[in-house]
């Protein structure tokens, strides 16, 4: 039995079972070596909806990532490059999708990096805006008017106190 476990641990990442990721839940501290891949399984997707899959990693690591999907609609979607984040938008055909992430050490000839630590995350996109951004927008809509009201109230009270001491 121990020999079987040892042999399974020596298999390359691409032969092990995919890691399941729930929507809007990040998976942290994943590690890959140059050229290695890891597969992720996304469930309960809504076919035809737009999603975004992100791989984020430290700027100090000389790596890039390739993201490939098992079954998406063939529509070419505009992509944008974010600093130290590889991001791909996709539209699934079904409710389950497999995503393969492959690490590439682009400075391998200069200085060999043993591995890269990274995180993965995916979420639904509405009207071109990731779902996570809507929470930030909602908080800002609540906090900005409160801050304006509070600053005006403080200024009025400070101004009244200053005039009372001047009289």
PDB file of C-alpha atoms in Angstrom:
ATOM      1  CA  UNK A   1       0.000   0.000   0.000  1.00  0.00           C
ATOM      2  CA  UNK A   2       2.812   2.426   0.883  1.00  0.00           C
ATOM      3  CA  UNK A   3       4.512   1.611  -2.419  1.00  0.00           C
ATOM      4  CA  UNK A   4       1.328   2.554  -4.305  1.00  0.00           C
ATOM      5  CA  UNK A   5       1.116   5.895  -2.489  1.00  0.00           C
ATOM      6  CA  UNK A   6       4.781   6.567  -3.237  1.00  0.00           C
ATOM      7  CA  UNK A   7       4.310   5.777  -6.938  1.00  0.00           C
ATOM      8  CA  UNK A   8       1.214   8.010  -7.172  1.00  0.00           C
ATOM      9  CA  UNK A   9       3.086  10.913  -5.564  1.00  0.00           C
ATOM     10  CA  UNK A  10       5.787  10.631  -8.255  1.00  0.00           C
ATOM     11  CA  UNK A  11       3.309  11.048 -11.127  1.00  0.00           C
ATOM     12  CA  UNK A  12       3.466  14.359 -12.998  1.00  0.00           C
ATOM     13  CA  UNK A  13       0.795  16.910 -12.129  1.00  0.00           C
ATOM     14  CA  UNK A  14      -1.014  16.390 -15.433  1.00  0.00           C
ATOM     15  CA  UNK A  15      -1.787  12.761 -14.526  1.00  0.00           C
ATOM     16  CA  UNK A  16      -3.240  13.481 -11.088  1.00  0.00           C
ATOM     17  CA  UNK A  17      -6.906  14.254 -10.598  1.00  0.00           C
ATOM     18  CA  UNK A  18      -8.040  17.851 -11.179  1.00  0.00           C
ATOM     19  CA  UNK A  19      -8.480  20.237  -8.244  1.00  0.00           C
ATOM     20  CA  UNK A  20     -12.083  21.406  -7.791  1.00  0.00           C
ATOM     21  CA  UNK A  21     -12.505  25.177  -7.355  1.00  0.00           C
ATOM     22  CA  UNK A  22     -15.844  26.653  -6.203  1.00  0.00           C
ATOM     23  CA  UNK A  23     -16.832  29.951  -7.851  1.00  0.00           C
ATOM     24  CA  UNK A  24     -15.573  33.096  -6.052  1.00  0.00           C
ATOM     25  CA  UNK A  25     -13.170  31.043  -3.917  1.00  0.00           C
ATOM     26  CA  UNK A  26      -9.419  31.475  -4.294  1.00  0.00           C
ATOM     27  CA  UNK A  27      -7.002  28.566  -4.042  1.00  0.00           C
ATOM     28  CA  UNK A  28      -3.745  29.837  -2.530  1.00  0.00           C
ATOM     29  CA  UNK A  29      -0.148  28.549  -2.338  1.00  0.00           C
ATOM     30  CA  UNK A  30      -0.190  26.291  -5.387  1.00  0.00           C
ATOM     31  CA  UNK A  31       3.283  25.426  -6.729  1.00  0.00           C
ATOM     32  CA  UNK A  32       4.525  24.457 -10.181  1.00  0.00           C
ATOM     33  CA  UNK A  33       7.958  23.961 -11.731  1.00  0.00           C
ATOM     34  CA  UNK A  34       8.921  25.182 -15.210  1.00  0.00           C
ATOM     35  CA  UNK A  35       6.890  23.325 -17.827  1.00  0.00           C
ATOM     36  CA  UNK A  36       4.596  21.593 -15.302  1.00  0.00           C
ATOM     37  CA  UNK A  37       0.825  21.858 -15.506  1.00  0.00           C
ATOM     38  CA  UNK A  38      -2.044  21.513 -13.076  1.00  0.00           C
ATOM     39  CA  UNK A  39      -5.657  20.964 -14.003  1.00  0.00           C
ATOM     40  CA  UNK A  40      -8.614  22.601 -12.229  1.00  0.00           C
ATOM     41  CA  UNK A  41     -12.251  21.571 -12.425  1.00  0.00           C
ATOM     42  CA  UNK A  42     -14.949  24.260 -12.399  1.00  0.00           C
ATOM     43  CA  UNK A  43     -18.508  23.081 -11.615  1.00  0.00           C
ATOM     44  CA  UNK A  44     -22.001  24.594 -11.667  1.00  0.00           C
ATOM     45  CA  UNK A  45     -21.191  27.007 -14.477  1.00  0.00           C
ATOM     46  CA  UNK A  46     -24.026  28.634 -16.400  1.00  0.00           C
ATOM     47  CA  UNK A  47     -23.604  27.831 -20.104  1.00  0.00           C
ATOM     48  CA  UNK A  48     -23.386  30.973 -22.243  1.00  0.00           C
ATOM     49  CA  UNK A  49     -22.426  33.254 -19.294  1.00  0.00           C
ATOM     50  CA  UNK A  50     -19.092  35.099 -19.282  1.00  0.00           C
ATOM     51  CA  UNK A  51     -16.533  34.124 -16.621  1.00  0.00           C
ATOM     52  CA  UNK A  52     -12.984  35.187 -15.790  1.00  0.00           C
ATOM     53  CA  UNK A  53     -10.197  32.819 -14.636  1.00  0.00           C
ATOM     54  CA  UNK A  54      -7.128  34.401 -12.985  1.00  0.00           C
ATOM     55  CA  UNK A  55      -3.693  33.134 -11.993  1.00  0.00           C
ATOM     56  CA  UNK A  56      -1.798  35.550  -9.734  1.00  0.00           C
ATOM     57  CA  UNK A  57       1.832  35.204  -8.691  1.00  0.00           C
ATOM     58  CA  UNK A  58       4.627  37.266  -7.085  1.00  0.00           C
ATOM     59  CA  UNK A  59       6.398  39.837  -9.238  1.00  0.00           C
ATOM     60  CA  UNK A  60       9.729  38.500  -7.976  1.00  0.00           C
ATOM     61  CA  UNK A  61       9.186  35.193  -9.807  1.00  0.00           C
ATOM     62  CA  UNK A  62      10.328  35.145 -13.467  1.00  0.00           C
ATOM     63  CA  UNK A  63       7.347  33.063 -14.599  1.00  0.00           C
ATOM     64  CA  UNK A  64       4.396  33.406 -16.936  1.00  0.00           C
ATOM     65  CA  UNK A  65       1.418  31.068 -17.218  1.00  0.00           C
ATOM     66  CA  UNK A  66      -0.598  29.586 -20.047  1.00  0.00           C
ATOM     67  CA  UNK A  67      -4.297  29.006 -19.371  1.00  0.00           C
ATOM     68  CA  UNK A  68      -6.204  26.567 -21.579  1.00  0.00           C
ATOM     69  CA  UNK A  69      -9.848  25.492 -21.352  1.00  0.00           C
ATOM     70  CA  UNK A  70     -11.323  22.086 -22.198  1.00  0.00           C
ATOM     71  CA  UNK A  71     -14.647  23.169 -23.713  1.00  0.00           C
ATOM     72  CA  UNK A  72     -15.664  26.779 -24.301  1.00  0.00           C
ATOM     73  CA  UNK A  73     -17.529  28.612 -27.007  1.00  0.00           C
ATOM     74  CA  UNK A  74     -15.110  29.444 -29.824  1.00  0.00           C
ATOM     75  CA  UNK A  75     -15.768  33.193 -29.629  1.00  0.00           C
ATOM     76  CA  UNK A  76     -12.572  35.273 -29.376  1.00  0.00           C
ATOM     77  CA  UNK A  77     -12.855  37.449 -26.288  1.00  0.00           C
ATOM     78  CA  UNK A  78     -10.746  40.585 -25.765  1.00  0.00           C
ATOM     79  CA  UNK A  79      -8.108  40.007 -23.082  1.00  0.00           C
ATOM     80  CA  UNK A  80      -6.209  42.480 -20.961  1.00  0.00           C
ATOM     81  CA  UNK A  81      -2.887  41.896 -19.264  1.00  0.00           C
ATOM     82  CA  UNK A  82      -2.679  42.769 -15.587  1.00  0.00           C
ATOM     83  CA  UNK A  83       0.579  43.035 -13.663  1.00  0.00           C
ATOM     84  CA  UNK A  84       1.572  39.594 -12.323  1.00  0.00           C
ATOM     85  CA  UNK A  85      -1.851  38.160 -13.168  1.00  0.00           C
ATOM     86  CA  UNK A  86      -2.637  35.975 -16.126  1.00  0.00           C
ATOM     87  CA  UNK A  87      -6.345  36.382 -16.850  1.00  0.00           C
ATOM     88  CA  UNK A  88      -8.570  34.750 -19.427  1.00  0.00           C
ATOM     89  CA  UNK A  89     -12.272  35.271 -19.977  1.00  0.00           C
ATOM     90  CA  UNK A  90     -14.325  32.309 -21.152  1.00  0.00           C
ATOM     91  CA  UNK A  91     -17.877  31.257 -21.965  1.00  0.00           C
ATOM     92  CA  UNK A  92     -18.521  27.606 -21.052  1.00  0.00           C
ATOM     93  CA  UNK A  93     -20.631  25.273 -23.208  1.00  0.00           C
ATOM     94  CA  UNK A  94     -21.705  23.130 -20.249  1.00  0.00           C
ATOM     95  CA  UNK A  95     -21.849  23.261 -16.461  1.00  0.00           C
ATOM     96  CA  UNK A  96     -18.372  21.699 -15.965  1.00  0.00           C
ATOM     97  CA  UNK A  97     -15.083  22.891 -17.415  1.00  0.00           C
ATOM     98  CA  UNK A  98     -11.465  21.790 -16.996  1.00  0.00           C
ATOM     99  CA  UNK A  99      -8.785  24.470 -16.933  1.00  0.00           C
ATOM    100  CA  UNK A 100      -5.103  23.638 -17.343  1.00  0.00           C
ATOM    101  CA  UNK A 101      -2.511  26.055 -15.964  1.00  0.00           C
ATOM    102  CA  UNK A 102       1.090  25.673 -17.185  1.00  0.00           C
ATOM    103  CA  UNK A 103       4.070  27.542 -15.690  1.00  0.00           C
ATOM    104  CA  UNK A 104       6.859  28.931 -17.893  1.00  0.00           C
ATOM    105  CA  UNK A 105      10.136  30.259 -16.443  1.00  0.00           C
ATOM    106  CA  UNK A 106      11.047  32.960 -18.975  1.00  0.00           C
ATOM    107  CA  UNK A 107      14.486  33.635 -17.456  1.00  0.00           C
ATOM    108  CA  UNK A 108      15.414  29.942 -17.276  1.00  0.00           C
ATOM    109  CA  UNK A 109      18.579  30.451 -19.363  1.00  0.00           C
ATOM    110  CA  UNK A 110      19.854  33.193 -17.021  1.00  0.00           C
ATOM    111  CA  UNK A 111      18.904  31.938 -13.566  1.00  0.00           C
ATOM    112  CA  UNK A 112      16.926  28.805 -12.790  1.00  0.00           C
ATOM    113  CA  UNK A 113      13.976  29.254 -10.407  1.00  0.00           C
ATOM    114  CA  UNK A 114      12.976  25.967  -8.716  1.00  0.00           C
ATOM    115  CA  UNK A 115       9.222  26.667  -8.706  1.00  0.00           C
ATOM    116  CA  UNK A 116       6.624  29.412  -8.545  1.00  0.00           C
ATOM    117  CA  UNK A 117       3.900  29.880  -5.928  1.00  0.00           C
ATOM    118  CA  UNK A 118       0.611  31.101  -7.320  1.00  0.00           C
ATOM    119  CA  UNK A 119      -3.109  31.417  -6.623  1.00  0.00           C
ATOM    120  CA  UNK A 120      -6.100  30.750  -8.861  1.00  0.00           C
ATOM    121  CA  UNK A 121      -9.566  32.284  -8.821  1.00  0.00           C
ATOM    122  CA  UNK A 122     -12.569  32.524 -11.111  1.00  0.00           C
ATOM    123  CA  UNK A 123     -15.788  34.500 -11.066  1.00  0.00           C
ATOM    124  CA  UNK A 124     -18.706  35.530 -13.236  1.00  0.00           C
ATOM    125  CA  UNK A 125     -18.484  38.771 -15.237  1.00  0.00           C
ATOM    126  CA  UNK A 126     -21.541  41.062 -15.595  1.00  0.00           C
ATOM    127  CA  UNK A 127     -21.568  43.861 -18.187  1.00  0.00           C
ATOM    128  CA  UNK A 128     -17.795  43.578 -18.533  1.00  0.00           C
ATOM    129  CA  UNK A 129     -17.232  44.030 -14.774  1.00  0.00           C
ATOM    130  CA  UNK A 130     -16.093  41.123 -12.550  1.00  0.00           C
ATOM    131  CA  UNK A 131     -18.594  40.241  -9.795  1.00  0.00           C
ATOM    132  CA  UNK A 132     -16.031  41.049  -7.094  1.00  0.00           C
ATOM    133  CA  UNK A 133     -15.812  44.659  -8.324  1.00  0.00           C
ATOM    134  CA  UNK A 134     -19.546  45.185  -7.744  1.00  0.00           C
ATOM    135  CA  UNK A 135     -19.017  44.639  -3.998  1.00  0.00           C
ATOM    136  CA  UNK A 136     -16.315  47.314  -3.993  1.00  0.00           C
ATOM    137  CA  UNK A 137     -18.552  49.709  -5.935  1.00  0.00           C
ATOM    138  CA  UNK A 138     -21.414  49.104  -3.464  1.00  0.00           C
ATOM    139  CA  UNK A 139     -19.154  49.845  -0.479  1.00  0.00           C
ATOM    140  CA  UNK A 140     -17.860  53.017  -2.116  1.00  0.00           C
ATOM    141  CA  UNK A 141     -21.418  54.187  -2.844  1.00  0.00           C
ATOM    142  CA  UNK A 142     -22.185  53.742   0.848  1.00  0.00           C
ATOM    143  CA  UNK A 143     -18.976  55.132   2.343  1.00  0.00           C
ATOM    144  CA  UNK A 144     -18.403  58.212   0.169  1.00  0.00           C
ATOM    145  CA  UNK A 145     -21.699  59.956   1.111  1.00  0.00           C
ATOM    146  CA  UNK A 146     -21.103  59.049   4.776  1.00  0.00           C
ATOM    147  CA  UNK A 147     -17.604  60.532   4.639  1.00  0.00           C
ATOM    148  CA  UNK A 148     -18.896  63.723   2.998  1.00  0.00           C
ATOM    149  CA  UNK A 149     -21.648  64.106   5.617  1.00  0.00           C
ATOM    150  CA  UNK A 150     -19.245  63.409   8.495  1.00  0.00           C
ATOM    151  CA  UNK A 151     -16.622  65.870   7.221  1.00  0.00           C
ATOM    152  CA  UNK A 152     -19.245  68.619   6.818  1.00  0.00           C
ATOM    153  CA  UNK A 153     -20.592  67.949  10.322  1.00  0.00           C
ATOM    154  CA  UNK A 154     -17.075  68.083  11.823  1.00  0.00           C
ATOM    155  CA  UNK A 155     -16.239  71.283   9.929  1.00  0.00           C
ATOM    156  CA  UNK A 156     -19.494  72.987  11.067  1.00  0.00           C
ATOM    157  CA  UNK A 157     -18.933  72.013  14.712  1.00  0.00           C
ATOM    158  CA  UNK A 158     -15.291  73.056  14.604  1.00  0.00           C
ATOM    159  CA  UNK A 159     -16.256  76.375  12.993  1.00  0.00           C
ATOM    160  CA  UNK A 160     -18.967  76.987  15.682  1.00  0.00           C
ATOM    161  CA  UNK A 161     -16.561  76.136  18.519  1.00  0.00           C
ATOM    162  CA  UNK A 162     -13.899  78.427  17.057  1.00  0.00           C
ATOM    163  CA  UNK A 163     -16.359  81.363  16.890  1.00  0.00           C
ATOM    164  CA  UNK A 164     -17.580  80.748  20.463  1.00  0.00           C
ATOM    165  CA  UNK A 165     -13.998  81.010  21.768  1.00  0.00           C
ATOM    166  CA  UNK A 166     -13.329  84.105  19.652  1.00  0.00           C
ATOM    167  CA  UNK A 167     -16.332  85.982  21.139  1.00  0.00           C
TER     168      UNK A 167
END
